[in-house]
């Protein structure tokens, strides 16, 4: 039999195994009074720094009268014979984990990726900061591994009903991740290590007969008419599922992609998994033309990055005891309700960096990342405001026709608002000073000045390497965002005294927390509700967020394809 045990200890006892063993025995006696031999297996550690008392919360599993089971999952991937093929658009976590799931059944995955392999992608990312050049297909958002590869690699999720979180984490360990991610309360791989792990996944998929086509951007879908007799496309391919035919849907037979040499190539398959990520605006535009009923506007969030000296956040969270306890950089998670909208922290990067995440010219987008060691001099997080269609309508009215978001029941209104805000941010950044050599310089303001409604006479040192431009964020950010941010920061300071600090800086704008659009799909089959044989998955589908939940979403889509 087994028992789950939890004990709480002070940091000074973390390495005292005798003390921990005695605490575990005491906890076990409350559940079991027998005499059989027991083995304790460590499961997870978390830190509790509430009420000024720093404590470790340790979870163990007690095996009574039996040996601990095999912890590592045995994977059962098979060589694909090519008799069944699935095109996967995008090589982020949803796409890669979908490919591995297909290979459990010997189904051949054909991955179409607009960006480059991780190694080459590194050079394009460096060019953003050093030269101010943004490659529209190879950047922080696009390329092998998706947006998470070069923006932190955090694996924490609460989506335990979507699938097997442990299986996803064990898959990462199988391909080279530190086994600590299996037990850490907030597992994190690190931007410096994730590219190698993603590369190992690619090699396994290739070894088993899968295909990768990098620098290939999907331009269109190969579509057959909806039960109109003869197919309209030339592609042929497998018939749509019985459910899809019964619904009389147009059928996706494959995709057309523009390859690295500029040619257009057709990729035909039994099904298409659409795992393009939250920034592939062109895919939404294409779907809006061929099947507008497949799209739905959804709530998303926009705001800023707040950056503090790491030492300050560590002191607040650990009550000045970090070094004595041997702890790493401190994390935080903050949330408030302001005028009917959530204001919250997102993608907190302890000991990290703020990075430029634009995917095109004349736009500024910021994000955060951390190396595995989390040892930079700064800590940052997105602080964002929940955004709904009615908020966008308010901005459109205030713009007086200067911002056409297409609000007449337009599912893409949020997408156009996001593009508009990113361009506005660019106008108030380096472009406002005519800095042609560094167009990615971002507008910034000290937090105390933002709250006081005054300009910042100077800006503190920052991890954002393209540079900062002093700007009155309080004057040009959308009013519904600026107003709620101000109240949110005041609420956060009540929970974390000292959060509002002269050394804290706001950097604009954070806009890619999630997609403003959802691709509608069947809850059971994961098939698009308007196009047969199309399976939206991951962040770009609007149904998941983050590495782990997107990975599970990709697994679910792949499993749904071969279960029909």
Coordinates of C-alpha atoms in Angstrom, one line a residue:
X1 CA 0.0 0.0 0.0
X2 CA 1.1 3.6 -0.5
X3 CA 0.4 6.8 1.4
X4 CA 0.9 10.5 0.4
X5 CA 2.7 12.5 3.1
X6 CA 3.4 16.2 3.5
X7 CA 5.7 17.7 6.0
X8 CA 6.8 21.3 6.7
X9 CA 10.3 22.1 7.8
X10 CA 12.5 25.2 8.3
X11 CA 15.2 25.8 5.6
X12 CA 18.0 24.9 8.0
X13 CA 16.8 21.3 8.2
X14 CA 16.6 20.7 4.4
X15 CA 19.7 18.6 4.3
X16 CA 19.2 16.9 7.7
X17 CA 17.9 13.5 6.5
X18 CA 17.5 12.1 10.0
X19 CA 15.3 15.0 11.0
X20 CA 13.2 14.6 7.8
X21 CA 12.9 10.8 8.3
X22 CA 11.6 11.3 11.8
X23 CA 9.0 13.8 10.6
X24 CA 7.9 11.4 7.9
X25 CA 7.5 8.6 10.4
X26 CA 5.4 10.8 12.6
X27 CA 3.2 11.7 9.6
X28 CA 2.9 8.1 8.6
X29 CA 1.8 7.0 12.1
X30 CA -1.3 9.2 11.7
X31 CA -2.3 7.1 8.8
X32 CA -0.8 3.6 9.4
X33 CA 0.1 1.8 12.6
X34 CA 1.5 -1.5 11.2
X35 CA 5.0 -2.9 11.3
X36 CA 5.8 -3.6 7.7
X37 CA 8.9 -2.1 6.1
X38 CA 8.5 1.4 4.6
X39 CA 10.4 3.2 1.9
X40 CA 9.9 7.0 1.4
X41 CA 10.2 8.5 -2.0
X42 CA 10.5 12.3 -2.5
X43 CA 7.9 13.8 -4.8
X44 CA 7.9 17.6 -4.7
X45 CA 9.2 20.6 -2.8
X46 CA 7.6 24.1 -2.6
X47 CA 8.4 27.2 -0.7
X48 CA 6.0 29.0 1.7
X49 CA 7.1 32.5 2.6
X50 CA 3.8 33.8 3.9
X51 CA 3.4 35.7 7.1
X52 CA 7.2 36.4 7.4
X53 CA 8.1 32.8 8.1
X54 CA 10.2 30.9 5.4
X55 CA 9.3 27.2 5.2
X56 CA 9.8 24.3 2.9
X57 CA 6.8 22.1 2.1
X58 CA 8.0 18.6 1.2
X59 CA 5.8 15.9 -0.3
X60 CA 6.7 12.2 -0.2
X61 CA 5.1 8.9 -1.1
X62 CA 5.4 6.1 1.5
X63 CA 5.6 2.6 0.1
X64 CA 4.5 0.2 2.9
X65 CA 5.3 -3.5 2.3
X66 CA 6.2 -2.9 -1.3
X67 CA 9.0 -1.5 -3.5
X68 CA 8.6 1.8 -5.3
X69 CA 7.3 1.5 -8.8
X70 CA 9.3 2.3 -11.9
X71 CA 9.2 6.1 -12.1
X72 CA 10.3 6.5 -15.7
X73 CA 7.7 6.0 -18.3
X74 CA 8.4 3.4 -21.0
X75 CA 7.7 5.0 -24.4
X76 CA 6.3 3.0 -27.2
X77 CA 7.0 4.9 -30.4
X78 CA 7.0 2.9 -33.7
X79 CA 8.6 3.4 -37.1
X80 CA 6.1 5.1 -39.4
X81 CA 5.5 3.1 -42.6
X82 CA 3.9 6.0 -44.5
X83 CA 0.5 4.3 -45.1
X84 CA -1.1 7.1 -42.9
X85 CA 0.2 10.7 -42.9
X86 CA -0.7 13.7 -40.8
X87 CA 0.5 17.2 -41.7
X88 CA 1.4 19.2 -38.5
X89 CA 1.6 23.0 -39.0
X90 CA 4.0 24.3 -36.4
X91 CA 6.8 22.7 -34.4
X92 CA 6.0 24.2 -31.0
X93 CA 5.0 21.9 -28.0
X94 CA 1.6 21.1 -29.5
X95 CA 3.2 20.1 -32.8
X96 CA 6.1 18.1 -31.4
X97 CA 4.0 16.2 -28.9
X98 CA 1.3 15.6 -31.5
X99 CA 4.0 14.1 -33.7
X100 CA 5.3 11.8 -30.9
X101 CA 1.7 10.7 -30.1
X102 CA 1.1 9.8 -33.8
X103 CA 4.3 7.7 -33.8
X104 CA 2.8 5.6 -31.0
X105 CA 0.5 4.3 -33.8
X106 CA 3.1 4.4 -36.5
X107 CA 1.4 7.3 -38.2
X108 CA 3.8 9.5 -40.2
X109 CA 4.0 13.1 -39.0
X110 CA 5.0 15.8 -41.6
X111 CA 5.9 18.9 -39.7
X112 CA 5.7 22.3 -41.6
X113 CA 7.5 25.0 -39.8
X114 CA 7.8 28.6 -41.0
X115 CA 10.9 29.3 -38.9
X116 CA 14.3 27.7 -38.7
X117 CA 15.8 25.0 -36.5
X118 CA 16.7 26.1 -33.0
X119 CA 20.4 26.5 -33.7
X120 CA 19.9 28.8 -36.7
X121 CA 17.1 30.6 -35.0
X122 CA 19.5 31.7 -32.3
X123 CA 21.4 33.9 -34.8
X124 CA 18.1 35.6 -35.9
X125 CA 17.2 36.3 -32.3
X126 CA 20.6 37.8 -31.6
X127 CA 20.1 40.1 -34.7
X128 CA 16.9 41.5 -33.2
X129 CA 18.8 43.0 -30.2
X130 CA 22.2 43.7 -31.9
X131 CA 21.1 45.0 -35.3
X132 CA 17.4 45.8 -34.8
X133 CA 16.5 43.3 -37.6
X134 CA 13.3 41.2 -37.2
X135 CA 13.0 38.1 -39.4
X136 CA 9.2 37.7 -39.8
X137 CA 9.5 33.9 -39.8
X138 CA 12.4 33.3 -37.3
X139 CA 12.3 35.2 -34.0
X140 CA 11.2 34.8 -30.4
X141 CA 7.8 33.6 -31.5
X142 CA 8.4 31.5 -34.7
X143 CA 10.8 28.7 -35.2
X144 CA 11.6 25.2 -33.9
X145 CA 10.2 24.7 -30.4
X146 CA 7.7 27.6 -30.6
X147 CA 7.5 30.7 -28.5
X148 CA 8.5 28.9 -25.3
X149 CA 12.0 27.8 -26.5
X150 CA 13.5 31.2 -26.2
X151 CA 11.2 32.8 -23.7
X152 CA 11.8 30.9 -20.5
X153 CA 10.7 27.3 -20.8
X154 CA 8.4 27.3 -17.8
X155 CA 6.5 24.0 -17.3
X156 CA 4.1 24.9 -14.5
X157 CA 0.4 24.4 -15.3
X158 CA -2.9 23.8 -13.5
X159 CA -4.4 22.1 -16.5
X160 CA -4.4 18.6 -14.9
X161 CA -7.7 17.7 -16.5
X162 CA -6.4 18.1 -20.0
X163 CA -4.1 15.1 -19.9
X164 CA -1.1 13.5 -18.1
X165 CA 1.2 16.3 -16.9
X166 CA 3.7 13.7 -15.6
X167 CA 4.0 12.1 -19.1
X168 CA 4.8 15.4 -20.6
X169 CA 7.5 16.1 -18.0
X170 CA 8.9 12.6 -18.3
X171 CA 9.1 13.1 -22.1
X172 CA 11.2 16.2 -21.6
X173 CA 13.5 14.3 -19.1
X174 CA 13.8 11.5 -21.7
X175 CA 15.1 14.0 -24.2
X176 CA 17.6 15.6 -21.8
X177 CA 15.8 17.8 -19.2
X178 CA 17.0 17.8 -15.6
X179 CA 15.0 15.2 -13.7
X180 CA 14.3 17.9 -11.0
X181 CA 11.4 19.1 -13.2
X182 CA 9.5 15.9 -12.1
X183 CA 9.6 17.1 -8.5
X184 CA 9.9 20.9 -8.5
X185 CA 6.7 22.8 -7.6
X186 CA 7.3 25.2 -10.5
X187 CA 9.4 23.2 -13.0
X188 CA 11.5 25.2 -15.4
X189 CA 14.0 24.0 -18.1
X190 CA 15.5 27.4 -19.0
X191 CA 16.0 29.1 -22.4
X192 CA 19.7 28.0 -22.5
X193 CA 18.8 24.3 -22.3
X194 CA 15.5 23.9 -24.1
X195 CA 16.9 24.2 -27.6
X196 CA 19.0 21.1 -27.2
X197 CA 16.1 19.1 -25.8
X198 CA 13.9 20.2 -28.7
X199 CA 16.6 19.2 -31.1
X200 CA 16.7 15.7 -29.6
X201 CA 13.0 15.4 -30.1
X202 CA 13.4 16.3 -33.7
X203 CA 16.1 13.7 -34.2
X204 CA 13.8 11.0 -32.7
X205 CA 10.9 12.0 -34.9
X206 CA 13.2 11.9 -38.0
X207 CA 14.6 8.5 -36.9
X208 CA 11.1 7.1 -36.8
X209 CA 10.2 8.2 -40.3
X210 CA 8.7 11.7 -39.6
X211 CA 9.5 14.7 -41.8
X212 CA 10.5 18.3 -41.0
X213 CA 10.2 21.1 -43.5
X214 CA 11.7 24.3 -42.1
X215 CA 11.4 27.8 -43.6
X216 CA 8.1 26.7 -45.1
X217 CA 5.2 29.0 -44.4
X218 CA 1.7 27.7 -45.0
X219 CA -0.1 30.0 -47.4
X220 CA -3.4 28.1 -48.0
X221 CA -5.3 24.9 -47.3
X222 CA -6.2 22.3 -49.9
X223 CA -10.0 22.1 -49.6
X224 CA -12.7 19.9 -51.1
X225 CA -16.3 21.0 -51.3
X226 CA -18.9 20.0 -48.7
X227 CA -20.5 16.8 -49.9
X228 CA -21.1 18.1 -53.4
X229 CA -20.3 14.9 -55.3
X230 CA -16.9 15.0 -57.0
X231 CA -14.0 16.6 -55.1
X232 CA -13.1 20.1 -56.2
X233 CA -9.4 19.8 -55.4
X234 CA -6.8 17.7 -57.3
X235 CA -5.2 16.4 -54.2
X236 CA -7.3 13.3 -53.4
X237 CA -6.3 12.0 -50.0
X238 CA -8.2 10.0 -47.4
X239 CA -11.9 10.5 -47.0
X240 CA -13.2 12.7 -44.2
X241 CA -14.4 11.0 -41.1
X242 CA -18.0 9.7 -41.0
X243 CA -18.9 12.4 -38.4
X244 CA -17.5 15.1 -40.7
X245 CA -19.4 13.8 -43.7
X246 CA -22.6 13.6 -41.7
X247 CA -22.2 17.3 -40.9
X248 CA -21.7 18.2 -44.6
X249 CA -18.5 20.1 -44.1
X250 CA -15.8 21.1 -46.5
X251 CA -12.8 18.9 -46.1
X252 CA -9.1 19.8 -45.6
X253 CA -6.9 17.5 -47.6
X254 CA -3.6 19.2 -47.0
X255 CA -1.8 22.5 -47.2
X256 CA 0.1 24.7 -49.6
X257 CA 3.4 26.1 -48.3
X258 CA 6.0 28.5 -49.6
X259 CA 9.3 26.8 -49.1
X260 CA 12.8 28.4 -48.5
X261 CA 13.5 28.7 -52.2
X262 CA 10.3 30.6 -52.8
X263 CA 8.5 27.8 -54.5
X264 CA 5.0 26.6 -53.5
X265 CA 4.7 23.0 -52.5
X266 CA 1.6 20.9 -51.8
X267 CA 1.5 18.6 -48.8
X268 CA -1.3 16.0 -48.8
X269 CA -2.3 13.9 -45.8
X270 CA -5.1 12.1 -44.0
X271 CA -5.5 15.0 -41.6
X272 CA -4.0 18.4 -40.7
X273 CA -3.1 19.5 -37.1
X274 CA -3.0 23.2 -36.9
X275 CA -0.5 24.1 -34.2
X276 CA 0.7 27.5 -35.3
X277 CA 1.0 29.4 -32.0
X278 CA -0.6 32.6 -30.7
X279 CA 1.2 34.9 -33.2
X280 CA 0.4 33.5 -36.6
X281 CA -2.0 36.2 -37.6
X282 CA -1.9 35.2 -41.3
X283 CA -3.4 31.8 -40.5
X284 CA -6.4 33.5 -38.9
X285 CA -6.8 35.8 -41.9
X286 CA -6.7 32.7 -44.2
X287 CA -9.3 30.9 -42.2
X288 CA -11.5 34.0 -42.1
X289 CA -11.6 33.9 -45.9
X290 CA -12.4 30.2 -46.4
X291 CA -14.4 29.4 -43.2
X292 CA -15.3 32.5 -41.1
X293 CA -17.7 30.5 -39.0
X294 CA -14.7 28.6 -37.7
X295 CA -13.4 31.6 -35.7
X296 CA -14.6 33.3 -32.6
X297 CA -13.3 36.3 -30.7
X298 CA -12.1 35.5 -27.2
X299 CA -10.9 37.3 -24.1
X300 CA -7.2 37.9 -23.9
X301 CA -4.9 40.3 -22.0
X302 CA -2.5 43.1 -22.7
X303 CA -0.3 45.3 -20.5
X304 CA 3.4 45.8 -19.7
X305 CA 6.5 44.1 -18.3
X306 CA 7.5 45.2 -14.8
X307 CA 11.1 44.8 -14.0
X308 CA 12.7 45.0 -10.5
X309 CA 16.2 44.4 -9.3
X310 CA 16.2 40.7 -8.4
X311 CA 17.6 41.5 -5.0
X312 CA 14.5 43.6 -4.1
X313 CA 12.1 40.8 -5.1
X314 CA 14.1 38.2 -3.3
X315 CA 14.1 40.4 -0.1
X316 CA 10.4 40.9 -0.3
X317 CA 9.5 37.3 -0.9
X318 CA 12.1 35.6 1.4
X319 CA 12.0 38.3 4.1
X320 CA 15.8 38.8 3.8
X321 CA 16.6 35.2 4.4
X322 CA 17.4 34.0 0.8
X323 CA 21.1 33.5 1.2
X324 CA 20.9 31.9 4.6
X325 CA 18.4 29.4 3.2
X326 CA 20.4 28.7 0.0
X327 CA 17.5 29.6 -2.2
X328 CA 17.4 30.7 -5.8
X329 CA 15.6 33.7 -7.3
X330 CA 12.2 34.4 -5.8
X331 CA 9.0 34.0 -7.7
X332 CA 5.6 35.8 -7.3
X333 CA 2.1 35.4 -8.5
X334 CA -0.2 38.4 -8.2
X335 CA -3.9 39.0 -9.1
X336 CA -6.6 41.6 -8.5
X337 CA -10.0 42.5 -9.8
X338 CA -10.4 46.1 -11.0
X339 CA -13.7 47.4 -12.4
X340 CA -14.8 44.0 -13.5
X341 CA -11.6 42.9 -15.1
X342 CA -8.7 40.7 -14.0
X343 CA -5.3 42.4 -13.5
X344 CA -2.6 39.8 -13.0
X345 CA 1.0 38.8 -13.3
X346 CA 1.9 36.4 -16.1
X347 CA 5.1 34.5 -17.1
X348 CA 7.1 35.7 -14.1
X349 CA 10.8 35.4 -14.8
X350 CA 12.9 35.4 -11.6
X351 CA 16.6 36.2 -12.3
X352 CA 15.6 36.8 -16.0
X353 CA 15.6 39.2 -18.9
X354 CA 13.1 41.3 -20.8
X355 CA 13.3 40.4 -24.5
X356 CA 12.0 41.9 -27.8
X357 CA 9.3 39.5 -29.3
X358 CA 8.0 41.4 -32.3
X359 CA 7.3 39.3 -35.4
X360 CA 7.4 42.1 -37.9
X361 CA 8.5 45.7 -38.7
X362 CA 7.1 48.8 -37.0
X363 CA 5.9 46.9 -33.9
X364 CA 7.3 46.5 -30.4
X365 CA 6.3 43.5 -28.3
X366 CA 8.1 42.5 -25.0
X367 CA 8.3 39.2 -23.3
X368 CA 10.4 37.6 -20.5
X369 CA 12.9 34.7 -20.3
X370 CA 15.2 33.1 -17.8
X371 CA 18.2 30.8 -18.1
X372 CA 18.1 27.6 -16.2
X373 CA 20.2 29.1 -13.4
X374 CA 17.9 32.2 -13.0
X375 CA 20.9 34.3 -12.0
X376 CA 20.6 37.6 -13.7
X377 CA 20.4 40.9 -11.7
X378 CA 16.7 41.4 -12.5
X379 CA 13.4 39.8 -12.1
X380 CA 10.4 40.6 -14.3
X381 CA 6.8 39.7 -15.1
X382 CA 4.1 40.7 -17.4
X383 CA 1.3 42.6 -15.7
X384 CA -1.7 42.5 -17.9
X385 CA -5.3 43.5 -18.0
X386 CA -8.2 41.2 -19.1
X387 CA -9.5 42.5 -22.5
X388 CA -12.9 41.9 -23.9
X389 CA -14.6 42.9 -27.2
X390 CA -16.4 45.7 -25.5
X391 CA -13.1 47.2 -24.3
X392 CA -11.9 47.2 -27.9
X393 CA -15.1 49.0 -29.0
X394 CA -14.3 51.7 -26.4
X395 CA -10.9 52.2 -27.9
X396 CA -12.3 52.4 -31.4
X397 CA -14.7 55.1 -30.4
X398 CA -12.0 57.1 -28.7
X399 CA -9.8 56.7 -31.8
X400 CA -12.4 58.5 -33.9
X401 CA -11.9 56.3 -36.9
X402 CA -8.2 56.3 -36.6
X403 CA -8.2 52.7 -35.6
X404 CA -10.3 50.3 -37.7
X405 CA -10.7 47.1 -35.7
X406 CA -13.7 45.8 -37.8
X407 CA -16.0 45.5 -34.9
X408 CA -19.3 44.4 -36.6
X409 CA -19.3 40.9 -35.2
X410 CA -15.7 40.5 -36.5
X411 CA -13.9 37.6 -34.9
X412 CA -10.6 39.2 -35.8
X413 CA -11.2 42.6 -34.0
X414 CA -9.0 41.6 -31.1
X415 CA -6.2 40.6 -33.5
X416 CA -6.4 44.0 -35.2
X417 CA -6.4 45.7 -31.8
X418 CA -3.3 43.8 -30.8
X419 CA -1.6 44.8 -34.0
X420 CA -2.6 48.5 -33.5
X421 CA -1.3 48.6 -30.0
X422 CA 2.0 47.0 -31.0
X423 CA 2.4 49.7 -33.7
X424 CA 1.5 52.4 -31.2
X425 CA 4.2 51.1 -28.9
X426 CA 6.7 51.3 -31.7
X427 CA 5.7 54.9 -32.4
X428 CA 6.4 55.8 -28.7
X429 CA 9.7 53.8 -28.6
X430 CA 12.8 54.3 -30.7
X431 CA 10.7 55.6 -33.6
X432 CA 9.6 58.6 -31.5
X433 CA 13.3 59.8 -31.4
X434 CA 14.1 58.8 -35.0
X435 CA 16.4 56.0 -33.8
X436 CA 16.7 54.2 -37.1
X437 CA 19.6 52.1 -35.9
X438 CA 17.6 50.7 -33.1
X439 CA 13.9 50.6 -33.9
X440 CA 13.3 48.0 -31.1
X441 CA 14.1 50.5 -28.3
X442 CA 11.0 50.2 -26.1
X443 CA 9.0 52.9 -24.3
X444 CA 9.4 52.7 -20.6
X445 CA 8.5 54.6 -17.4
X446 CA 9.3 54.2 -13.7
X447 CA 6.5 52.5 -11.8
X448 CA 6.2 55.4 -9.3
X449 CA 6.0 57.9 -12.1
X450 CA 3.4 55.9 -13.9
X451 CA 1.2 56.0 -10.8
X452 CA 1.9 59.7 -10.2
X453 CA 1.2 60.6 -13.8
X454 CA 4.5 62.3 -14.5
X455 CA 7.5 61.8 -16.8
X456 CA 10.5 59.8 -15.7
X457 CA 13.6 62.1 -15.6
X458 CA 15.8 59.0 -15.9
X459 CA 15.4 55.3 -16.2
X460 CA 17.2 52.6 -14.2
X461 CA 19.4 50.0 -15.7
X462 CA 17.5 47.3 -17.4
X463 CA 18.0 43.8 -18.9
X464 CA 16.3 44.8 -22.1
X465 CA 19.3 45.0 -24.5
X466 CA 17.8 47.0 -27.4
X467 CA 17.5 49.9 -25.1
X468 CA 14.7 52.0 -23.5
X469 CA 13.1 55.4 -24.4
X470 CA 11.5 57.4 -21.6
X471 CA 7.8 57.6 -22.3
X472 CA 4.5 58.6 -20.6
X473 CA 2.9 55.2 -20.7
X474 CA 0.1 56.6 -18.6
X475 CA -0.9 58.9 -21.4
X476 CA -1.0 56.7 -24.5
X477 CA -1.7 53.2 -23.3
X478 CA -5.4 52.4 -23.8
X479 CA -7.3 54.1 -20.9
X480 CA -9.0 50.9 -19.8
X481 CA -5.6 49.3 -19.6
X482 CA -3.7 52.2 -17.9
X483 CA -6.5 52.8 -15.4
X484 CA -6.7 49.2 -14.2
X485 CA -2.9 48.8 -14.2
X486 CA -2.7 51.7 -11.7
X487 CA -5.2 50.1 -9.4
X488 CA -3.7 46.7 -9.8
X489 CA -0.2 47.8 -8.8
X490 CA -1.6 49.5 -5.7
X491 CA -3.3 46.2 -4.7
X492 CA -0.2 44.2 -5.4
X493 CA 1.8 46.4 -3.1
X494 CA -0.5 45.5 -0.2
X495 CA 0.5 41.9 -0.7
X496 CA 4.1 42.5 -1.5
X497 CA 5.2 45.6 0.5
X498 CA 7.9 47.3 -1.5
X499 CA 6.7 46.2 -4.9
X500 CA 6.0 49.8 -5.8
X501 CA 9.6 51.1 -5.8
X502 CA 11.6 53.8 -7.5
X503 CA 13.7 51.0 -8.9
X504 CA 10.8 49.3 -10.6
X505 CA 10.3 50.0 -14.3
X506 CA 7.4 49.4 -16.7
X507 CA 8.3 48.4 -20.3
X508 CA 5.7 48.4 -23.0
X509 CA 3.9 46.5 -24.4
X510 CA 3.1 42.9 -23.5
X511 CA 0.5 41.7 -26.0
X512 CA 1.1 38.0 -26.7
X513 CA -0.1 36.4 -23.5
X514 CA -2.6 34.5 -25.6
X515 CA -4.4 34.7 -28.9
X516 CA -7.4 37.0 -29.2
X517 CA -9.1 34.4 -31.5
X518 CA -10.4 30.9 -30.9
X519 CA -10.7 28.3 -33.6
X520 CA -13.9 26.4 -32.9
X521 CA -13.7 22.6 -32.6
X522 CA -15.7 19.6 -31.4
X523 CA -15.1 18.9 -27.7
X524 CA -14.8 15.2 -28.2
X525 CA -13.2 14.8 -31.6
X526 CA -11.0 18.0 -31.5
X527 CA -12.0 18.5 -35.2
X528 CA -12.7 22.0 -36.4
X529 CA -16.4 22.6 -36.3
X530 CA -16.4 24.2 -39.8
X531 CA -13.7 22.2 -41.7
X532 CA -13.4 18.4 -41.6
X533 CA -9.9 16.9 -41.2
X534 CA -8.6 20.0 -39.6
X535 CA -7.5 19.7 -35.9
X536 CA -6.6 23.0 -34.2
X537 CA -4.3 22.5 -31.2
X538 CA -2.1 24.5 -28.8
X539 CA -2.0 28.2 -28.1
X540 CA -3.0 29.2 -31.6
X541 CA -6.2 27.3 -31.3
X542 CA -7.3 29.4 -28.4
X543 CA -7.8 26.3 -26.3
X544 CA -4.5 26.1 -24.3
X545 CA -1.8 28.3 -22.9
X546 CA 1.8 27.5 -22.0
X547 CA 4.2 24.7 -22.9
X548 CA 2.6 21.8 -20.9
X549 CA -1.0 22.5 -21.6
X550 CA -0.2 23.0 -25.3
X551 CA 1.8 19.7 -25.4
X552 CA -1.2 17.9 -23.9
X553 CA -3.5 19.6 -26.4
X554 CA -1.4 18.4 -29.2
X555 CA -1.4 14.8 -27.8
X556 CA -5.2 14.9 -27.5
X557 CA -5.6 16.1 -31.1
X558 CA -3.3 13.4 -32.4
X559 CA -5.1 10.7 -30.4
X560 CA -8.5 11.9 -31.6
X561 CA -7.4 11.5 -35.3
X562 CA -6.5 7.8 -35.1
X563 CA -9.3 6.9 -32.7
X564 CA -12.0 7.7 -35.3

